[in-house]
Short mmCIF file of C-alpha atoms in Angstrom, two decimals:
data_model
loop_
_atom_site.label_atom_id
_atom_site.label_comp_id
_atom_site.label_asym_id
_atom_site.label_seq_id
_atom_site.Cartn_x
_atom_site.Cartn_y
_atom_site.Cartn_z
CA UNK A 1 93.53 87.36 67.93
CA UNK A 2 93.55 84.65 70.63
CA UNK A 3 90.18 83.97 72.17
CA UNK A 4 89.02 81.62 74.93
CA UNK A 5 87.72 81.55 78.46
CA UNK A 6 89.67 83.15 81.29
CA UNK A 7 90.88 79.88 82.79
CA UNK A 8 92.30 78.73 79.45
CA UNK A 9 94.15 82.00 78.85
CA UNK A 10 95.48 81.93 82.40
CA UNK A 11 96.81 78.40 81.86
CA UNK A 12 98.58 79.47 78.66
CA UNK A 13 100.16 82.48 80.39
CA UNK A 14 101.27 80.31 83.31
CA UNK A 15 102.97 77.89 80.93
CA UNK A 16 104.75 80.73 79.11
CA UNK A 17 105.98 82.25 82.39
CA UNK A 18 107.25 78.93 83.75
CA UNK A 19 109.01 78.14 80.49
CA UNK A 20 110.85 81.47 80.50
CA UNK A 21 111.86 81.09 84.14
CA UNK A 22 113.31 77.66 83.30
CA UNK A 23 115.10 79.02 80.23
CA UNK A 24 116.71 81.98 82.02
CA UNK A 25 117.35 80.31 85.38
CA UNK A 26 116.96 83.58 87.30
CA UNK A 27 114.71 86.35 86.02
CA UNK A 28 112.91 89.37 87.53
CA UNK A 29 109.23 90.18 87.16
CA UNK A 30 110.09 93.18 85.00
CA UNK A 31 112.26 91.04 82.71
CA UNK A 32 109.49 88.44 82.46
CA UNK A 33 107.10 91.13 81.28
CA UNK A 34 109.53 92.23 78.55
CA UNK A 35 110.35 88.67 77.46
CA UNK A 36 106.80 87.36 77.34
CA UNK A 37 104.95 90.51 76.30
CA UNK A 38 102.54 90.03 79.21
CA UNK A 39 101.68 93.10 81.27
CA UNK A 40 103.07 93.53 84.78
CA UNK A 41 99.72 92.96 86.45
CA UNK A 42 99.36 89.56 84.76
CA UNK A 43 102.91 88.63 85.73
CA UNK A 44 102.29 89.63 89.36
CA UNK A 45 99.10 87.58 89.67
CA UNK A 46 100.69 84.51 88.11
CA UNK A 47 103.83 84.76 90.24
CA UNK A 48 101.78 84.98 93.44
CA UNK A 49 100.06 81.71 92.49
CA UNK A 50 103.36 80.02 91.59
CA UNK A 51 104.90 81.11 94.89
CA UNK A 52 101.88 79.79 96.80
CA UNK A 53 102.22 76.47 94.97
CA UNK A 54 105.94 76.32 95.88
CA UNK A 55 106.87 75.97 92.20
CA UNK A 56 109.02 79.10 92.13
CA UNK A 57 111.09 80.87 94.75
CA UNK A 58 112.51 84.38 95.18
CA UNK A 59 116.11 85.48 95.58
CA UNK A 60 117.34 89.03 96.05
CA UNK A 61 120.10 89.64 93.55
CA UNK A 62 123.46 90.94 94.73
CA UNK A 63 124.71 93.98 92.82
CA UNK A 64 126.75 97.13 93.40
CA UNK A 65 124.54 99.65 91.65
CA UNK A 66 122.65 102.31 93.57
CA UNK A 67 118.99 101.54 94.18
CA UNK A 68 116.81 98.64 95.10
CA UNK A 69 118.17 95.20 94.43
CA UNK A 70 115.88 93.26 92.05
CA UNK A 71 114.10 90.17 93.31
CA UNK A 72 114.82 87.26 91.01
CA UNK A 73 112.52 84.32 90.36
CA UNK A 74 113.67 80.76 89.76
CA UNK A 75 112.16 77.29 89.67
CA UNK A 76 112.02 75.76 93.15
CA UNK A 77 114.14 72.70 92.42
CA UNK A 78 113.48 71.08 95.79
CA UNK A 79 109.68 71.18 95.39
CA UNK A 80 109.67 67.82 93.60
CA UNK A 81 111.81 65.23 91.87
CA UNK A 82 111.70 63.22 88.66
CA UNK A 83 113.05 59.74 87.99
CA UNK A 84 114.54 58.81 84.63
CA UNK A 85 115.19 55.13 83.88
CA UNK A 86 117.20 53.55 81.06
CA UNK A 87 116.03 49.93 80.76
CA UNK A 88 118.94 48.59 78.73
CA UNK A 89 119.91 45.02 78.00
CA UNK A 90 121.01 43.33 81.24
CA UNK A 91 121.32 46.60 83.16
CA UNK A 92 119.17 49.48 84.38
CA UNK A 93 120.32 53.06 84.96
CA UNK A 94 118.33 55.24 87.37
CA UNK A 95 118.67 59.02 87.68
CA UNK A 96 116.93 61.41 90.06
CA UNK A 97 116.79 65.10 89.08
CA UNK A 98 115.22 68.07 90.82
CA UNK A 99 112.82 70.39 89.01
CA UNK A 100 115.72 72.53 87.78
CA UNK A 101 117.12 69.52 85.93
CA UNK A 102 120.03 69.13 88.36
CA UNK A 103 121.32 65.63 89.08
CA UNK A 104 120.61 64.40 92.61
CA UNK A 105 121.77 60.81 92.21
CA UNK A 106 122.50 58.25 89.50
CA UNK A 107 122.73 54.50 89.97
CA UNK A 108 123.33 51.61 87.59
CA UNK A 109 122.25 48.06 88.43
CA UNK A 110 123.32 44.94 86.53
CA UNK A 111 120.62 42.38 85.78
CA UNK A 112 120.93 38.62 86.11
CA UNK A 113 117.79 37.81 84.17
CA UNK A 114 116.03 38.48 80.87
CA UNK A 115 112.64 37.43 82.25
CA UNK A 116 110.04 40.16 81.85
CA UNK A 117 108.14 39.52 85.10
CA UNK A 118 111.35 39.41 87.15
CA UNK A 119 112.58 42.70 85.66
CA UNK A 120 109.20 44.32 86.27
CA UNK A 121 109.47 43.32 89.95
CA UNK A 122 112.98 44.80 90.12
CA UNK A 123 111.69 48.08 88.66
CA UNK A 124 108.74 48.17 91.06
CA UNK A 125 110.95 47.67 94.11
CA UNK A 126 113.43 50.36 93.05
CA UNK A 127 110.79 52.92 92.07
CA UNK A 128 109.07 52.32 95.41
CA UNK A 129 112.35 53.02 97.23
CA UNK A 130 112.82 56.31 95.37
CA UNK A 131 109.23 57.30 95.99
CA UNK A 132 109.67 56.76 99.74
CA UNK A 133 113.06 58.47 99.79
CA UNK A 134 111.72 61.70 98.23
CA UNK A 135 108.28 61.69 99.80
CA UNK A 136 109.01 64.50 102.26
CA UNK A 137 109.35 67.33 99.72
CA UNK A 138 106.29 69.35 98.69
CA UNK A 139 105.32 67.30 95.62
CA UNK A 140 107.39 64.15 96.14
CA UNK A 141 108.35 62.01 93.14
CA UNK A 142 106.26 63.67 90.45
CA UNK A 143 107.14 61.74 87.28
CA UNK A 144 108.88 58.50 86.29
CA UNK A 145 109.92 58.11 82.65
CA UNK A 146 111.23 54.72 81.50
CA UNK A 147 113.28 54.46 78.32
CA UNK A 148 112.92 51.18 76.42
CA UNK A 149 115.30 49.93 73.71
CA UNK A 150 112.54 48.81 71.38
CA UNK A 151 109.33 49.81 69.62
CA UNK A 152 106.88 51.71 71.83
CA UNK A 153 103.31 52.39 70.68
CA UNK A 154 101.72 55.82 70.91
CA UNK A 155 99.63 54.40 73.78
CA UNK A 156 102.95 53.63 75.56
CA UNK A 157 102.59 49.86 75.31
CA UNK A 158 105.61 47.93 74.03
CA UNK A 159 105.40 46.16 70.67
CA UNK A 160 108.83 44.54 70.61
CA UNK A 161 112.20 44.68 72.41
CA UNK A 162 114.63 42.73 70.17
CA UNK A 163 117.45 42.03 72.66
CA UNK A 164 115.01 40.68 75.25
CA UNK A 165 112.62 39.19 72.69
CA UNK A 166 109.70 40.80 74.57
CA UNK A 167 106.53 41.19 72.54
CA UNK A 168 103.30 43.04 73.30
CA UNK A 169 104.07 44.07 76.89
CA UNK A 170 102.29 46.79 78.86
CA UNK A 171 105.06 47.87 81.23
CA UNK A 172 103.24 51.05 82.23
CA UNK A 173 100.12 49.18 83.35
CA UNK A 174 102.10 46.40 85.03
CA UNK A 175 103.97 48.90 87.23
CA UNK A 176 101.03 51.22 87.91
CA UNK A 177 98.93 48.25 89.06
CA UNK A 178 101.41 47.78 91.91
CA UNK A 179 102.46 51.37 92.61
CA UNK A 180 100.63 54.70 92.86
CA UNK A 181 103.07 56.54 90.58
CA UNK A 182 102.90 58.53 87.37
CA UNK A 183 104.70 56.33 84.80
CA UNK A 184 105.48 57.09 81.14
CA UNK A 185 107.18 54.75 78.66
CA UNK A 186 109.25 56.13 75.79
CA UNK A 187 111.66 54.84 73.18
CA UNK A 188 115.27 55.48 74.23
CA UNK A 189 116.30 57.13 70.96
CA UNK A 190 113.47 59.66 71.34
CA UNK A 191 114.71 60.45 74.85
CA UNK A 192 118.25 60.85 73.52
CA UNK A 193 117.32 63.40 70.85
CA UNK A 194 115.22 65.21 73.43
CA UNK A 195 118.23 65.40 75.77
CA UNK A 196 120.44 66.72 72.97
CA UNK A 197 117.90 69.45 72.23
CA UNK A 198 117.34 70.38 75.90
CA UNK A 199 120.97 70.41 77.03
CA UNK A 200 123.15 71.07 73.98
CA UNK A 201 121.57 71.89 70.63
CA UNK A 202 118.87 74.35 71.70
CA UNK A 203 118.61 76.07 68.34
CA UNK A 204 118.74 73.04 66.03
CA UNK A 205 115.16 72.47 64.86
CA UNK A 206 116.06 69.66 62.47
CA UNK A 207 118.04 67.38 64.71
CA UNK A 208 118.97 63.74 64.23
CA UNK A 209 120.39 61.82 67.20
CA UNK A 210 121.62 58.30 66.52
CA UNK A 211 122.49 55.96 69.38
CA UNK A 212 124.88 53.14 68.53
CA UNK A 213 125.11 50.92 71.58
CA UNK A 214 123.59 47.48 72.19
CA UNK A 215 121.41 48.29 69.16
CA UNK A 216 120.84 51.31 66.93
CA UNK A 217 118.02 53.81 67.21
CA UNK A 218 117.33 57.33 65.97
CA UNK A 219 115.55 60.22 67.57
CA UNK A 220 114.29 62.58 64.88
CA UNK A 221 113.25 66.20 65.28
CA UNK A 222 111.69 68.00 62.34
CA UNK A 223 110.95 71.73 62.70
CA UNK A 224 111.40 71.35 66.46
CA UNK A 225 108.88 68.51 66.75
CA UNK A 226 109.62 64.88 67.58
CA UNK A 227 108.85 62.57 64.67
CA UNK A 228 107.19 59.41 66.00
CA UNK A 229 105.27 58.08 63.02
CA UNK A 230 101.72 56.79 62.74
CA UNK A 231 102.03 54.21 65.53
CA UNK A 232 105.06 55.59 67.36
CA UNK A 233 107.65 53.39 65.67
CA UNK A 234 109.67 55.95 63.69
CA UNK A 235 113.41 55.81 64.30
CA UNK A 236 113.86 52.02 64.41
CA UNK A 237 116.75 52.42 62.00
CA UNK A 238 118.77 49.56 63.45
CA UNK A 239 116.51 47.36 61.35
CA UNK A 240 117.09 49.29 58.15
CA UNK A 241 118.51 46.76 55.67
CA UNK A 242 121.98 47.70 54.42
CA UNK A 243 123.10 44.25 53.23
CA UNK A 244 120.52 42.32 51.20
CA UNK A 245 120.71 38.59 51.95
CA UNK A 246 123.07 39.40 54.85
CA UNK A 247 123.13 38.13 58.42
CA UNK A 248 119.88 36.94 59.99
CA UNK A 249 118.37 39.34 62.54
CA UNK A 250 116.09 38.59 65.49
CA UNK A 251 113.54 40.96 63.97
CA UNK A 252 112.95 38.44 61.15
CA UNK A 253 114.86 40.20 58.36
CA UNK A 254 118.39 39.79 57.04
CA UNK A 255 121.18 42.38 56.77
CA UNK A 256 119.90 44.89 59.36
CA UNK A 257 122.20 47.85 60.09
CA UNK A 258 122.68 47.04 63.77
CA UNK A 259 124.12 43.62 62.88
CA UNK A 260 127.09 45.51 61.43
CA UNK A 261 127.30 48.84 63.25
CA UNK A 262 126.10 48.23 66.82
CA UNK A 263 128.59 47.50 69.60
CA UNK A 264 127.89 43.75 69.88
CA UNK A 265 128.86 43.29 66.23
CA UNK A 266 132.27 44.87 66.77
CA UNK A 267 133.02 43.06 70.02
CA UNK A 268 131.86 39.71 68.66
CA UNK A 269 133.98 40.00 65.52
CA UNK A 270 137.08 41.13 67.42
CA UNK A 271 136.67 38.47 70.10
CA UNK A 272 136.76 35.82 67.40
CA UNK A 273 139.66 37.33 65.44
CA UNK A 274 141.80 38.00 68.53
CA UNK A 275 140.65 34.91 70.43
CA UNK A 276 139.68 37.14 73.38
CA UNK A 277 136.08 36.31 74.36
CA UNK A 278 135.62 38.91 77.10
CA UNK A 279 136.79 42.14 75.48
CA UNK A 280 135.78 45.38 77.21
CA UNK A 281 135.76 49.03 76.13
CA UNK A 282 138.93 49.47 78.18
CA UNK A 283 140.62 46.63 76.28
CA UNK A 284 139.53 48.12 72.98
CA UNK A 285 140.88 51.54 73.94
CA UNK A 286 144.24 49.95 74.75
CA UNK A 287 144.34 47.99 71.50
CA UNK A 288 143.58 51.13 69.49
CA UNK A 289 146.28 53.07 71.38
CA UNK A 290 148.74 50.28 70.55
CA UNK A 291 147.59 50.45 66.90
CA UNK A 292 146.83 46.76 66.85
CA UNK A 293 146.29 46.09 63.12
CA UNK A 294 143.35 43.71 63.56
CA UNK A 295 141.55 46.13 65.86
CA UNK A 296 142.21 49.16 63.67
CA UNK A 297 140.97 47.31 60.59
CA UNK A 298 137.84 46.23 62.47
CA UNK A 299 137.16 49.82 63.55
CA UNK A 300 137.55 51.06 59.97
CA UNK A 301 135.03 48.44 58.85
CA UNK A 302 132.70 49.54 61.65
CA UNK A 303 133.00 53.19 60.55
CA UNK A 304 132.26 52.17 56.95
CA UNK A 305 129.03 50.48 58.04
CA UNK A 306 128.11 53.47 60.23
CA UNK A 307 128.59 55.70 57.18
CA UNK A 308 126.34 53.56 54.96
CA UNK A 309 123.40 53.81 57.34
CA UNK A 310 124.10 57.46 58.04
CA UNK A 311 124.05 58.25 54.34
CA UNK A 312 120.56 56.73 54.11
CA UNK A 313 119.32 58.77 57.07
CA UNK A 314 120.76 62.03 55.71
CA UNK A 315 119.08 61.50 52.36
CA UNK A 316 115.80 60.64 54.10
CA UNK A 317 115.63 63.57 56.54
CA UNK A 318 118.08 66.29 55.44
CA UNK A 319 118.99 67.13 59.06
CA UNK A 320 120.73 70.28 60.22
CA UNK A 321 122.66 68.62 63.03
CA UNK A 322 123.51 64.92 63.40
CA UNK A 323 124.58 63.77 66.86
CA UNK A 324 126.21 60.35 67.11
CA UNK A 325 126.14 58.75 70.54
CA UNK A 326 128.68 55.93 70.45
CA UNK A 327 131.29 54.93 72.98
CA UNK A 328 133.21 53.12 70.25
CA UNK A 329 133.48 56.20 68.04
CA UNK A 330 134.89 58.12 70.99
CA UNK A 331 137.69 55.56 71.23
CA UNK A 332 138.81 55.92 67.63
CA UNK A 333 140.86 59.04 66.68
CA UNK A 334 139.23 61.37 64.14
CA UNK A 335 136.16 59.14 63.83
CA UNK A 336 133.95 61.98 62.56
CA UNK A 337 136.51 62.94 59.91
CA UNK A 338 136.61 59.33 58.74
CA UNK A 339 132.82 59.17 58.53
CA UNK A 340 132.60 62.43 56.58
CA UNK A 341 135.13 61.12 54.06
CA UNK A 342 132.60 58.40 53.27
CA UNK A 343 129.74 60.87 52.76
CA UNK A 344 130.70 62.34 49.41
CA UNK A 345 127.35 62.07 47.61
CA UNK A 346 126.22 65.38 46.15
CA UNK A 347 122.69 64.79 47.48
CA UNK A 348 123.72 64.02 51.10
CA UNK A 349 123.20 67.47 52.57
CA UNK A 350 123.59 68.29 56.28
CA UNK A 351 125.17 71.06 58.38
CA UNK A 352 127.30 69.22 60.94
CA UNK A 353 128.03 65.81 62.45
CA UNK A 354 129.19 65.73 66.07
CA UNK A 355 129.78 63.18 68.79
CA UNK A 356 127.41 63.45 71.74
CA UNK A 357 128.75 65.08 74.90
CA UNK A 358 126.04 63.35 76.92
CA UNK A 359 127.20 59.79 76.28
CA UNK A 360 125.42 56.98 78.10
CA UNK A 361 123.60 59.50 80.30
CA UNK A 362 121.62 60.91 77.36
CA UNK A 363 118.64 58.60 77.90
CA UNK A 364 118.15 59.32 81.61
CA UNK A 365 118.82 63.02 81.03
CA UNK A 366 116.13 63.09 78.38
CA UNK A 367 113.78 61.13 80.61
CA UNK A 368 114.22 63.53 83.52
CA UNK A 369 113.82 66.60 81.28
CA UNK A 370 110.64 65.16 79.78
CA UNK A 371 109.34 64.42 83.29
CA UNK A 372 109.90 68.06 84.28
CA UNK A 373 108.19 69.29 81.13
CA UNK A 374 105.17 67.05 81.76
CA UNK A 375 104.85 68.02 85.41
CA UNK A 376 105.17 71.78 84.86
CA UNK A 377 102.97 71.57 81.74
CA UNK A 378 105.25 73.67 79.54
CA UNK A 379 105.84 73.38 75.81
CA UNK A 380 109.57 72.75 76.18
CA UNK A 381 112.40 73.03 78.67
CA UNK A 382 115.93 74.31 78.10
CA UNK A 383 118.77 73.77 80.53
CA UNK A 384 122.17 75.38 80.40
CA UNK A 385 124.32 72.26 80.37
CA UNK A 386 124.24 68.54 80.88
CA UNK A 387 126.72 65.85 81.88
#
């Protein structure tokens, strides 16, 4: 039996109702009562409050049956907006979503500096522009979530960003000291696995999302909960050692996985072998289509290294679903089949390995979804589809 004061129970019921409205998109009061198990009187009182607060809106459903058309409830998407930011190496992606998780605008800006203070100023100026642009709606810009490609403490301070060589930075405080905004900092791999859960793999409670881009990170969900570790550093698998006494890494170790299976490793090796210093993804796609032997051999080596690290992760976490987010793997035919051929150990047990449908938008999608969840104070959000 659940006990507690009236205000606490009301808050719990409100959260349940909002979560179910998000999940179903459009739902009637009667359906809400059936879904949640709350009586109709409780539903009615809560809905009145949510309507007054402009968080939900009503729509009369069109139908051909005889009788009164049901009034459907949905989240009022235009009541407020969230900003998701992917602070990647030498570029920043910004995405604005409404409270229904729908994309309003997405912009990517290239950076000409690695300097922390200069990048902070760039972020402050852009966030300020978005805040002003969306100030006229009921709640304005309600949340800003910034994804960082590095280790983020549980207190949201940054321990280390390897590509930038930033150590012990408090990005949240540095921005909030200049702007009156609600800022949260999160590791990008955690945002990626959150996006996969919210938009695609709703029913996978043991989910592993691995991002192979400028570095390698893992977002880990165990029994539906995000695994962050004691200090918040879980998932820094790019610095898992797969080659003892191998290449030197900026983290201080040798033989880290991302030195062999992240994008820069592939492009650097191919640039040297082909004597083409400025290779792009488009060039690589063309070389693979032409079955260039050097490129195909390099991609097979890349897939072998991906498989080695993946085998370690499978044995460590026994995931149900593994989602690989890699632009390079998309370019190579039957990449998943090739990876699975390398995973023949009798103790490497998993259900499925898939390529992410969300691609490079996964981080900002996860950031926006998390911003919506935080603002509406619900346990989780589920949207029908993503990018």
